[in-house]
mmCIF file of N, CA and C in Angstrom:
data_model
loop_
_atom_site.group_PDB
_atom_site.id
_atom_site.type_symbol
_atom_site.label_atom_id
_atom_site.label_comp_id
_atom_site.label_asym_id
_atom_site.label_seq_id
_atom_site.Cartn_x
_atom_site.Cartn_y
_atom_site.Cartn_z
ATOM 1 N N MET A 1 -29.095 -60.375 -5.753
ATOM 2 C CA MET A 1 -29.277 -59.749 -7.048
ATOM 3 C C MET A 1 -30.572 -58.920 -7.020
ATOM 4 N N SER A 2 -30.503 -57.703 -7.476
ATOM 5 C CA SER A 2 -31.644 -56.799 -7.492
ATOM 6 C C SER A 2 -32.582 -57.132 -8.644
ATOM 7 N N THR A 3 -33.877 -57.028 -8.396
ATOM 8 C CA THR A 3 -34.863 -57.253 -9.447
ATOM 9 C C THR A 3 -35.348 -55.940 -10.045
ATOM 10 N N HIS A 4 -34.796 -54.842 -9.592
ATOM 11 C CA HIS A 4 -35.208 -53.535 -10.077
ATOM 12 C C HIS A 4 -34.456 -53.169 -11.350
ATOM 13 N N SER A 5 -35.137 -52.496 -12.244
ATOM 14 C CA SER A 5 -34.508 -52.046 -13.481
ATOM 15 C C SER A 5 -33.801 -50.728 -13.250
ATOM 16 N N THR A 6 -32.745 -50.530 -13.982
ATOM 17 C CA THR A 6 -32.049 -49.253 -13.954
ATOM 18 C C THR A 6 -32.799 -48.292 -14.859
ATOM 19 N N TYR A 7 -32.885 -47.064 -14.457
ATOM 20 C CA TYR A 7 -33.551 -46.067 -15.290
ATOM 21 C C TYR A 7 -32.817 -44.745 -15.173
ATOM 22 N N SER A 8 -33.115 -43.878 -16.111
ATOM 23 C CA SER A 8 -32.515 -42.557 -16.145
ATOM 24 C C SER A 8 -33.635 -41.531 -16.130
ATOM 25 N N LEU A 9 -33.441 -40.444 -15.436
ATOM 26 C CA LEU A 9 -34.447 -39.404 -15.340
ATOM 27 C C LEU A 9 -33.835 -38.087 -15.781
ATOM 28 N N LEU A 10 -34.452 -37.469 -16.755
ATOM 29 C CA LEU A 10 -34.006 -36.162 -17.221
ATOM 30 C C LEU A 10 -34.908 -35.117 -16.582
ATOM 31 N N ASN A 11 -34.331 -34.295 -15.747
ATOM 32 C CA ASN A 11 -35.105 -33.245 -15.078
ATOM 33 C C ASN A 11 -35.279 -32.046 -15.987
ATOM 34 N N ALA A 12 -36.278 -31.262 -15.649
ATOM 35 C CA ALA A 12 -36.528 -30.043 -16.414
ATOM 36 C C ALA A 12 -35.287 -29.162 -16.395
ATOM 37 N N GLY A 13 -34.998 -28.567 -17.537
ATOM 38 C CA GLY A 13 -33.850 -27.690 -17.622
ATOM 39 C C GLY A 13 -34.122 -26.324 -17.025
ATOM 40 N N ARG A 14 -35.381 -26.034 -16.818
ATOM 41 C CA ARG A 14 -35.737 -24.709 -16.317
ATOM 42 C C ARG A 14 -36.927 -24.843 -15.373
ATOM 43 N N ILE A 15 -36.766 -24.348 -14.173
ATOM 44 C CA ILE A 15 -37.860 -24.330 -13.198
ATOM 45 C C ILE A 15 -38.056 -22.884 -12.776
ATOM 46 N N VAL A 16 -39.289 -22.406 -12.877
ATOM 47 C CA VAL A 16 -39.624 -21.045 -12.477
ATOM 48 C C VAL A 16 -40.612 -21.160 -11.329
ATOM 49 N N ALA A 17 -40.280 -20.581 -10.189
ATOM 50 C CA ALA A 17 -41.141 -20.686 -9.016
ATOM 51 C C ALA A 17 -41.086 -19.382 -8.236
ATOM 52 N N GLY A 18 -42.088 -19.189 -7.404
ATOM 53 C CA GLY A 18 -42.096 -18.025 -6.529
ATOM 54 C C GLY A 18 -43.340 -17.175 -6.739
ATOM 55 N N PRO A 19 -43.488 -16.164 -5.899
ATOM 56 C CA PRO A 19 -44.660 -15.293 -6.003
ATOM 57 C C PRO A 19 -44.770 -14.692 -7.405
ATOM 58 N N ASP A 20 -45.947 -14.762 -7.956
ATOM 59 C CA ASP A 20 -46.271 -14.196 -9.267
ATOM 60 C C ASP A 20 -45.490 -14.803 -10.430
ATOM 61 N N SER A 21 -44.861 -15.947 -10.228
ATOM 62 C CA SER A 21 -44.107 -16.575 -11.312
ATOM 63 C C SER A 21 -45.016 -16.976 -12.471
ATOM 64 N N ILE A 22 -46.300 -17.175 -12.210
ATOM 65 C CA ILE A 22 -47.243 -17.531 -13.278
ATOM 66 C C ILE A 22 -47.285 -16.455 -14.360
ATOM 67 N N GLU A 23 -46.944 -15.232 -13.987
ATOM 68 C CA GLU A 23 -46.973 -14.125 -14.941
ATOM 69 C C GLU A 23 -46.004 -14.345 -16.112
ATOM 70 N N GLN A 24 -45.054 -15.252 -15.956
ATOM 71 C CA GLN A 24 -44.066 -15.530 -17.001
ATOM 72 C C GLN A 24 -44.493 -16.647 -17.954
ATOM 73 N N ILE A 25 -45.659 -17.241 -17.738
ATOM 74 C CA ILE A 25 -46.025 -18.446 -18.478
ATOM 75 C C ILE A 25 -46.031 -18.241 -19.994
ATOM 76 N N ALA A 26 -46.563 -17.137 -20.476
ATOM 77 C CA ALA A 26 -46.628 -16.918 -21.924
ATOM 78 C C ALA A 26 -45.229 -16.794 -22.522
ATOM 79 N N ASP A 27 -44.334 -16.098 -21.837
ATOM 80 C CA ASP A 27 -42.961 -15.969 -22.326
ATOM 81 C C ASP A 27 -42.257 -17.325 -22.366
ATOM 82 N N ILE A 28 -42.486 -18.140 -21.363
ATOM 83 C CA ILE A 28 -41.872 -19.472 -21.323
ATOM 84 C C ILE A 28 -42.398 -20.335 -22.470
ATOM 85 N N VAL A 29 -43.706 -20.304 -22.678
ATOM 86 C CA VAL A 29 -44.298 -21.077 -23.778
ATOM 87 C C VAL A 29 -43.733 -20.606 -25.116
ATOM 88 N N LYS A 30 -43.622 -19.306 -25.285
ATOM 89 C CA LYS A 30 -43.056 -18.773 -26.532
ATOM 90 C C LYS A 30 -41.584 -19.141 -26.693
ATOM 91 N N ASP A 31 -40.856 -19.220 -25.578
ATOM 92 C CA ASP A 31 -39.449 -19.644 -25.642
ATOM 93 C C ASP A 31 -39.319 -21.034 -26.251
ATOM 94 N N TYR A 32 -40.329 -21.860 -26.057
ATOM 95 C CA TYR A 32 -40.338 -23.206 -26.634
ATOM 96 C C TYR A 32 -40.865 -23.211 -28.071
ATOM 97 N N GLY A 33 -41.255 -22.049 -28.569
ATOM 98 C CA GLY A 33 -41.765 -21.963 -29.935
ATOM 99 C C GLY A 33 -43.170 -22.496 -30.091
ATOM 100 N N ALA A 34 -43.894 -22.612 -29.003
ATOM 101 C CA ALA A 34 -45.250 -23.174 -29.029
ATOM 102 C C ALA A 34 -46.299 -22.088 -29.250
ATOM 103 N N SER A 35 -47.390 -22.485 -29.892
ATOM 104 C CA SER A 35 -48.490 -21.550 -30.129
ATOM 105 C C SER A 35 -49.846 -22.151 -29.757
ATOM 106 N N ARG A 36 -49.866 -23.441 -29.377
ATOM 107 C CA ARG A 36 -51.112 -24.131 -28.998
ATOM 108 C C ARG A 36 -50.846 -24.944 -27.728
ATOM 109 N N ALA A 37 -51.310 -24.439 -26.604
ATOM 110 C CA ALA A 37 -51.034 -25.062 -25.311
ATOM 111 C C ALA A 37 -52.183 -25.963 -24.867
ATOM 112 N N LEU A 38 -51.795 -27.071 -24.266
ATOM 113 C CA LEU A 38 -52.747 -27.986 -23.639
ATOM 114 C C LEU A 38 -52.519 -27.924 -22.141
ATOM 115 N N ILE A 39 -53.547 -27.527 -21.391
ATOM 116 C CA ILE A 39 -53.471 -27.518 -19.930
ATOM 117 C C ILE A 39 -54.177 -28.766 -19.431
ATOM 118 N N ILE A 40 -53.454 -29.587 -18.679
ATOM 119 C CA ILE A 40 -54.023 -30.791 -18.076
ATOM 120 C C ILE A 40 -54.162 -30.540 -16.588
ATOM 121 N N SER A 41 -55.368 -30.815 -16.079
ATOM 122 C CA SER A 41 -55.657 -30.544 -14.677
ATOM 123 C C SER A 41 -56.735 -31.504 -14.198
ATOM 124 N N ASP A 42 -57.376 -31.143 -13.102
ATOM 125 C CA ASP A 42 -58.484 -31.945 -12.581
ATOM 126 C C ASP A 42 -59.654 -31.034 -12.231
ATOM 127 N N LYS A 43 -60.795 -31.637 -11.970
ATOM 128 C CA LYS A 43 -62.020 -30.871 -11.709
ATOM 129 C C LYS A 43 -61.903 -29.970 -10.482
ATOM 130 N N GLY A 44 -61.243 -30.434 -9.430
ATOM 131 C CA GLY A 44 -61.098 -29.624 -8.222
ATOM 132 C C GLY A 44 -60.309 -28.353 -8.475
ATOM 133 N N VAL A 45 -59.224 -28.475 -9.207
ATOM 134 C CA VAL A 45 -58.403 -27.318 -9.546
ATOM 135 C C VAL A 45 -59.188 -26.371 -10.448
ATOM 136 N N ALA A 46 -59.914 -26.936 -11.393
ATOM 137 C CA ALA A 46 -60.722 -26.114 -12.294
ATOM 138 C C ALA A 46 -61.807 -25.372 -11.515
ATOM 139 N N ARG A 47 -62.505 -26.077 -10.616
ATOM 140 C CA ARG A 47 -63.558 -25.437 -9.812
ATOM 141 C C ARG A 47 -62.994 -24.340 -8.915
ATOM 142 N N ALA A 48 -61.756 -24.508 -8.474
ATOM 143 C CA ALA A 48 -61.119 -23.502 -7.617
ATOM 144 C C ALA A 48 -60.666 -22.280 -8.423
ATOM 145 N N GLY A 49 -60.770 -22.353 -9.750
ATOM 146 C CA GLY A 49 -60.407 -21.224 -10.600
ATOM 147 C C GLY A 49 -58.919 -21.085 -10.878
ATOM 148 N N LEU A 50 -58.150 -22.122 -10.563
ATOM 149 C CA LEU A 50 -56.700 -22.019 -10.688
ATOM 150 C C LEU A 50 -56.191 -22.148 -12.121
ATOM 151 N N ILE A 51 -57.066 -22.497 -13.047
ATOM 152 C CA ILE A 51 -56.675 -22.583 -14.453
ATOM 153 C C ILE A 51 -56.900 -21.247 -15.159
ATOM 154 N N GLU A 52 -57.759 -20.424 -14.620
ATOM 155 C CA GLU A 52 -58.167 -19.194 -15.304
ATOM 156 C C GLU A 52 -57.017 -18.227 -15.565
ATOM 157 N N ARG A 53 -56.149 -18.003 -14.585
ATOM 158 C CA ARG A 53 -55.061 -17.035 -14.781
ATOM 159 C C ARG A 53 -54.067 -17.488 -15.851
ATOM 160 N N PRO A 54 -53.547 -18.724 -15.776
ATOM 161 C CA PRO A 54 -52.632 -19.125 -16.852
ATOM 162 C C PRO A 54 -53.312 -19.130 -18.218
ATOM 163 N N LYS A 55 -54.564 -19.537 -18.276
ATOM 164 C CA LYS A 55 -55.305 -19.533 -19.544
ATOM 165 C C LYS A 55 -55.408 -18.119 -20.098
ATOM 166 N N ALA A 56 -55.768 -17.164 -19.256
ATOM 167 C CA ALA A 56 -55.917 -15.770 -19.691
ATOM 168 C C ALA A 56 -54.579 -15.190 -20.151
ATOM 169 N N LEU A 57 -53.511 -15.475 -19.430
ATOM 170 C CA LEU A 57 -52.194 -14.968 -19.805
ATOM 171 C C LEU A 57 -51.750 -15.532 -21.158
ATOM 172 N N LEU A 58 -51.977 -16.818 -21.358
ATOM 173 C CA LEU A 58 -51.603 -17.447 -22.622
ATOM 174 C C LEU A 58 -52.411 -16.874 -23.778
ATOM 175 N N GLU A 59 -53.725 -16.779 -23.591
ATOM 176 C CA GLU A 59 -54.585 -16.269 -24.668
ATOM 177 C C GLU A 59 -54.269 -14.806 -24.984
ATOM 178 N N ALA A 60 -53.956 -14.015 -23.961
ATOM 179 C CA ALA A 60 -53.602 -12.608 -24.192
ATOM 180 C C ALA A 60 -52.326 -12.485 -25.027
ATOM 181 N N ALA A 61 -51.498 -13.508 -24.990
ATOM 182 C CA ALA A 61 -50.247 -13.513 -25.760
ATOM 183 C C ALA A 61 -50.436 -14.177 -27.132
ATOM 184 N N GLY A 62 -51.680 -14.495 -27.470
ATOM 185 C CA GLY A 62 -51.957 -15.090 -28.772
ATOM 186 C C GLY A 62 -51.735 -16.589 -28.840
ATOM 187 N N ILE A 63 -51.674 -17.237 -27.702
ATOM 188 C CA ILE A 63 -51.474 -18.685 -27.639
ATOM 189 C C ILE A 63 -52.832 -19.344 -27.441
ATOM 190 N N ALA A 64 -53.188 -20.248 -28.351
ATOM 191 C CA ALA A 64 -54.451 -20.985 -28.232
ATOM 192 C C ALA A 64 -54.338 -21.960 -27.062
ATOM 193 N N VAL A 65 -55.435 -22.130 -26.330
ATOM 194 C CA VAL A 65 -55.421 -22.981 -25.137
ATOM 195 C C VAL A 65 -56.547 -24.003 -25.204
ATOM 196 N N THR A 66 -56.194 -25.256 -24.967
ATOM 197 C CA THR A 66 -57.165 -26.337 -24.786
ATOM 198 C C THR A 66 -57.004 -26.827 -23.360
ATOM 199 N N ILE A 67 -58.131 -27.059 -22.688
ATOM 200 C CA ILE A 67 -58.086 -27.526 -21.300
ATOM 201 C C ILE A 67 -58.687 -28.920 -21.205
ATOM 202 N N LEU A 68 -57.949 -29.833 -20.597
ATOM 203 C CA LEU A 68 -58.460 -31.153 -20.225
ATOM 204 C C LEU A 68 -58.397 -31.198 -18.710
ATOM 205 N N ASP A 69 -59.554 -31.070 -18.077
ATOM 206 C CA ASP A 69 -59.579 -30.979 -16.611
ATOM 207 C C ASP A 69 -60.275 -32.172 -15.966
ATOM 208 N N ASP A 70 -60.140 -33.330 -16.590
ATOM 209 C CA ASP A 70 -60.826 -34.509 -16.071
ATOM 210 C C ASP A 70 -59.871 -35.593 -15.575
ATOM 211 N N THR A 71 -58.671 -35.202 -15.153
ATOM 212 C CA THR A 71 -57.725 -36.184 -14.616
ATOM 213 C C THR A 71 -58.234 -36.677 -13.267
ATOM 214 N N PRO A 72 -58.498 -37.976 -13.143
ATOM 215 C CA PRO A 72 -58.950 -38.510 -11.858
ATOM 216 C C PRO A 72 -57.763 -38.745 -10.920
ATOM 217 N N PRO A 73 -58.042 -38.852 -9.633
ATOM 218 C CA PRO A 73 -56.960 -39.213 -8.711
ATOM 219 C C PRO A 73 -56.459 -40.617 -9.052
ATOM 220 N N GLU A 74 -55.161 -40.807 -9.060
ATOM 221 C CA GLU A 74 -54.556 -42.115 -9.334
ATOM 222 C C GLU A 74 -55.200 -42.795 -10.544
ATOM 223 N N PRO A 75 -55.097 -42.188 -11.723
ATOM 224 C CA PRO A 75 -55.790 -42.725 -12.898
ATOM 225 C C PRO A 75 -55.296 -44.110 -13.306
ATOM 226 N N GLU A 76 -56.237 -44.911 -13.776
ATOM 227 C CA GLU A 76 -55.932 -46.221 -14.331
ATOM 228 C C GLU A 76 -55.385 -46.028 -15.746
ATOM 229 N N VAL A 77 -54.814 -47.070 -16.299
ATOM 230 C CA VAL A 77 -54.219 -47.003 -17.628
ATOM 231 C C VAL A 77 -55.234 -46.573 -18.678
ATOM 232 N N ASP A 78 -56.447 -47.133 -18.629
ATOM 233 C CA ASP A 78 -57.447 -46.755 -19.638
ATOM 234 C C ASP A 78 -57.829 -45.291 -19.519
ATOM 235 N N GLN A 79 -57.827 -44.745 -18.313
ATOM 236 C CA GLN A 79 -58.130 -43.328 -18.126
ATOM 237 C C GLN A 79 -56.997 -42.460 -18.686
ATOM 238 N N ALA A 80 -55.762 -42.857 -18.442
ATOM 239 C CA ALA A 80 -54.622 -42.115 -18.991
ATOM 240 C C ALA A 80 -54.621 -42.188 -20.514
ATOM 241 N N ASN A 81 -54.960 -43.341 -21.063
ATOM 242 C CA ASN A 81 -55.035 -43.475 -22.520
ATOM 243 C C ASN A 81 -56.141 -42.595 -23.107
ATOM 244 N N ALA A 82 -57.257 -42.472 -22.405
ATOM 245 C CA ALA A 82 -58.343 -41.604 -22.874
ATOM 246 C C ALA A 82 -57.891 -40.145 -22.888
ATOM 247 N N ILE A 83 -57.163 -39.728 -21.875
ATOM 248 C CA ILE A 83 -56.636 -38.358 -21.839
ATOM 249 C C ILE A 83 -55.632 -38.178 -22.975
ATOM 250 N N PHE A 84 -54.802 -39.187 -23.219
ATOM 251 C CA PHE A 84 -53.840 -39.128 -24.320
ATOM 252 C C PHE A 84 -54.554 -38.968 -25.659
ATOM 253 N N ASN A 85 -55.614 -39.729 -25.874
ATOM 254 C CA ASN A 85 -56.361 -39.612 -27.129
ATOM 255 C C ASN A 85 -56.974 -38.227 -27.292
ATOM 256 N N ALA A 86 -57.514 -37.674 -26.206
ATOM 257 C CA ALA A 86 -58.052 -36.311 -26.263
ATOM 258 C C ALA A 86 -56.946 -35.309 -26.544
ATOM 259 N N ALA A 87 -55.779 -35.530 -25.968
ATOM 260 C CA ALA A 87 -54.634 -34.636 -26.188
ATOM 261 C C ALA A 87 -54.186 -34.689 -27.647
ATOM 262 N N LYS A 88 -54.148 -35.892 -28.226
ATOM 263 C CA LYS A 88 -53.776 -36.010 -29.644
ATOM 264 C C LYS A 88 -54.749 -35.225 -30.511
ATOM 265 N N ASN A 89 -56.032 -35.336 -30.208
ATOM 266 C CA ASN A 89 -57.052 -34.629 -30.989
ATOM 267 C C ASN A 89 -56.941 -33.117 -30.845
ATOM 268 N N ALA A 90 -56.404 -32.648 -29.732
ATOM 269 C CA ALA A 90 -56.270 -31.205 -29.504
ATOM 270 C C ALA A 90 -55.162 -30.593 -30.362
ATOM 271 N N ALA A 91 -54.240 -31.401 -30.837
ATOM 272 C CA ALA A 91 -53.144 -30.954 -31.713
ATOM 273 C C ALA A 91 -52.369 -29.769 -31.130
ATOM 274 N N CYS A 92 -52.055 -29.841 -29.851
ATOM 275 C CA CYS A 92 -51.280 -28.789 -29.194
ATOM 276 C C CYS A 92 -49.796 -29.088 -29.313
ATOM 277 N N ASP A 93 -48.979 -28.058 -29.143
ATOM 278 C CA ASP A 93 -47.543 -28.262 -29.264
ATOM 279 C C ASP A 93 -46.781 -28.046 -27.957
ATOM 280 N N ILE A 94 -47.519 -27.890 -26.856
ATOM 281 C CA ILE A 94 -46.894 -27.853 -25.532
ATOM 282 C C ILE A 94 -47.922 -28.313 -24.514
ATOM 283 N N VAL A 95 -47.470 -29.021 -23.489
ATOM 284 C CA VAL A 95 -48.346 -29.530 -22.430
ATOM 285 C C VAL A 95 -47.966 -28.848 -21.128
ATOM 286 N N ILE A 96 -48.992 -28.361 -20.420
ATOM 287 C CA ILE A 96 -48.800 -27.679 -19.140
ATOM 288 C C ILE A 96 -49.658 -28.391 -18.106
ATOM 289 N N GLY A 97 -49.062 -28.806 -17.015
ATOM 290 C CA GLY A 97 -49.807 -29.423 -15.925
ATOM 291 C C GLY A 97 -50.107 -28.393 -14.859
ATOM 292 N N VAL A 98 -51.351 -28.365 -14.397
ATOM 293 C CA VAL A 98 -51.757 -27.464 -13.315
ATOM 294 C C VAL A 98 -52.506 -28.296 -12.293
ATOM 295 N N GLY A 99 -51.974 -28.380 -11.097
ATOM 296 C CA GLY A 99 -52.691 -29.120 -10.076
ATOM 297 C C GLY A 99 -51.793 -29.931 -9.184
ATOM 298 N N GLY A 100 -52.376 -31.002 -8.677
ATOM 299 C CA GLY A 100 -51.684 -31.874 -7.747
ATOM 300 C C GLY A 100 -50.965 -33.010 -8.447
ATOM 301 N N GLY A 101 -50.630 -34.016 -7.678
ATOM 302 C CA GLY A 101 -49.808 -35.115 -8.149
ATOM 303 C C GLY A 101 -50.304 -35.823 -9.385
ATOM 304 N N SER A 102 -51.552 -36.265 -9.392
ATOM 305 C CA SER A 102 -52.056 -37.033 -10.533
ATOM 306 C C SER A 102 -52.092 -36.198 -11.801
ATOM 307 N N ALA A 103 -52.571 -34.979 -11.711
ATOM 308 C CA ALA A 103 -52.634 -34.116 -12.899
ATOM 309 C C ALA A 103 -51.226 -33.830 -13.426
ATOM 310 N N MET A 104 -50.301 -33.586 -12.535
ATOM 311 C CA MET A 104 -48.923 -33.311 -12.953
ATOM 312 C C MET A 104 -48.293 -34.550 -13.572
ATOM 313 N N ASP A 105 -48.508 -35.708 -12.946
ATOM 314 C CA ASP A 105 -47.956 -36.949 -13.494
ATOM 315 C C ASP A 105 -48.547 -37.264 -14.861
ATOM 316 N N VAL A 106 -49.850 -37.099 -14.998
ATOM 317 C CA VAL A 106 -50.495 -37.355 -16.291
ATOM 318 C C VAL A 106 -49.992 -36.371 -17.341
ATOM 319 N N ALA A 107 -49.831 -35.106 -16.987
ATOM 320 C CA ALA A 107 -49.323 -34.121 -17.942
ATOM 321 C C ALA A 107 -47.937 -34.523 -18.443
ATOM 322 N N LYS A 108 -47.079 -34.982 -17.546
ATOM 323 C CA LYS A 108 -45.744 -35.419 -17.953
ATOM 324 C C LYS A 108 -45.830 -36.634 -18.875
ATOM 325 N N LEU A 109 -46.684 -37.588 -18.524
ATOM 326 C CA LEU A 109 -46.851 -38.770 -19.384
ATOM 327 C C LEU A 109 -47.371 -38.392 -20.767
ATOM 328 N N ILE A 110 -48.355 -37.518 -20.796
ATOM 329 C CA ILE A 110 -48.936 -37.108 -22.081
ATOM 330 C C ILE A 110 -47.877 -36.413 -22.934
ATOM 331 N N ALA A 111 -47.049 -35.572 -22.332
ATOM 332 C CA ALA A 111 -45.989 -34.910 -23.089
ATOM 333 C C ALA A 111 -45.028 -35.933 -23.686
ATOM 334 N N VAL A 112 -44.688 -36.953 -22.916
ATOM 335 C CA VAL A 112 -43.801 -38.006 -23.423
ATOM 336 C C VAL A 112 -44.476 -38.757 -24.563
ATOM 337 N N LEU A 113 -45.732 -39.140 -24.369
ATOM 338 C CA LEU A 113 -46.457 -39.908 -25.389
ATOM 339 C C LEU A 113 -46.642 -39.117 -26.680
ATOM 340 N N LEU A 114 -46.899 -37.820 -26.562
ATOM 341 C CA LEU A 114 -47.116 -36.996 -27.750
ATOM 342 C C LEU A 114 -45.835 -36.769 -28.553
ATOM 343 N N ASN A 115 -44.701 -36.854 -27.904
ATOM 344 C CA ASN A 115 -43.446 -36.503 -28.553
ATOM 345 C C ASN A 115 -42.522 -37.684 -28.826
ATOM 346 N N ASN A 116 -42.995 -38.882 -28.569
ATOM 347 C CA ASN A 116 -42.169 -40.062 -28.761
ATOM 348 C C ASN A 116 -43.022 -41.204 -29.290
ATOM 349 N N ASP A 117 -42.413 -42.093 -30.009
ATOM 350 C CA ASP A 117 -43.106 -43.270 -30.531
ATOM 351 C C ASP A 117 -43.048 -44.372 -29.475
ATOM 352 N N VAL A 118 -43.874 -44.207 -28.441
ATOM 353 C CA VAL A 118 -43.861 -45.113 -27.298
ATOM 354 C C VAL A 118 -45.281 -45.226 -26.744
ATOM 355 N N THR A 119 -45.585 -46.337 -26.107
ATOM 356 C CA THR A 119 -46.894 -46.545 -25.488
ATOM 357 C C THR A 119 -46.742 -46.545 -23.968
ATOM 358 N N LEU A 120 -47.867 -46.432 -23.278
ATOM 359 C CA LEU A 120 -47.828 -46.526 -21.818
ATOM 360 C C LEU A 120 -47.238 -47.865 -21.387
ATOM 361 N N ARG A 121 -47.588 -48.925 -22.089
ATOM 362 C CA ARG A 121 -47.068 -50.258 -21.770
ATOM 363 C C ARG A 121 -45.540 -50.240 -21.806
ATOM 364 N N GLU A 122 -44.977 -49.614 -22.826
ATOM 365 C CA GLU A 122 -43.524 -49.565 -22.950
ATOM 366 C C GLU A 122 -42.892 -48.672 -21.882
ATOM 367 N N ILE A 123 -43.533 -47.565 -21.571
ATOM 368 C CA ILE A 123 -43.003 -46.663 -20.542
ATOM 369 C C ILE A 123 -42.881 -47.370 -19.204
ATOM 370 N N PHE A 124 -43.909 -48.133 -18.860
ATOM 371 C CA PHE A 124 -43.925 -48.789 -17.551
ATOM 372 C C PHE A 124 -43.301 -50.176 -17.573
ATOM 373 N N GLY A 125 -42.830 -50.617 -18.746
ATOM 374 C CA GLY A 125 -42.121 -51.874 -18.832
ATOM 375 C C GLY A 125 -42.972 -53.116 -18.671
ATOM 376 N N PHE A 126 -44.247 -53.026 -19.011
ATOM 377 C CA PHE A 126 -45.107 -54.193 -18.912
ATOM 378 C C PHE A 126 -44.713 -55.211 -19.979
ATOM 379 N N ARG A 127 -44.610 -56.454 -19.584
ATOM 380 C CA ARG A 127 -44.259 -57.509 -20.540
ATOM 381 C C ARG A 127 -45.467 -58.390 -20.848
ATOM 382 N N THR A 128 -46.534 -58.219 -20.086
ATOM 383 C CA THR A 128 -47.742 -58.988 -20.338
ATOM 384 C C THR A 128 -48.823 -58.033 -20.814
ATOM 385 N N PRO A 129 -49.848 -58.566 -21.486
ATOM 386 C CA PRO A 129 -50.918 -57.667 -21.956
ATOM 387 C C PRO A 129 -51.517 -56.863 -20.815
ATOM 388 N N MET A 130 -51.840 -55.639 -21.122
ATOM 389 C CA MET A 130 -52.376 -54.710 -20.149
ATOM 390 C C MET A 130 -53.704 -54.203 -20.659
ATOM 391 N N ALA A 131 -54.685 -54.073 -19.805
ATOM 392 C CA ALA A 131 -55.995 -53.559 -20.219
ATOM 393 C C ALA A 131 -55.860 -52.157 -20.749
ATOM 394 N N THR A 132 -56.542 -51.886 -21.858
ATOM 395 C CA THR A 132 -56.506 -50.532 -22.427
ATOM 396 C C THR A 132 -57.894 -49.999 -22.586
#
């Protein structure tokens, strides 16, 4: 008998990739009806300047941008909750992840948390108290 839980994964309905695909970011955000974007990233990506182009494109299209670039590698639950609280305070209506694995994973989690009545504990199926 398997001890693993069954789960379902809904993949993105639209993936845009390729050279200069970033140039479409403002149109994609507008397609979702969003006007306040939250970019989640990490310090390395920010220092490399990789947030600047999407930020500039969004702002040029009249989309307000908030940046949270403090995602640590392999964040602990309390760190993810802190990013979630900052995201709630930003009052954005779309989440964009820019960076590597941890930043992308956190961006996806934050989008789920912002749009659903669920906690990290519930997402990960914890049945015992978890440090927050």
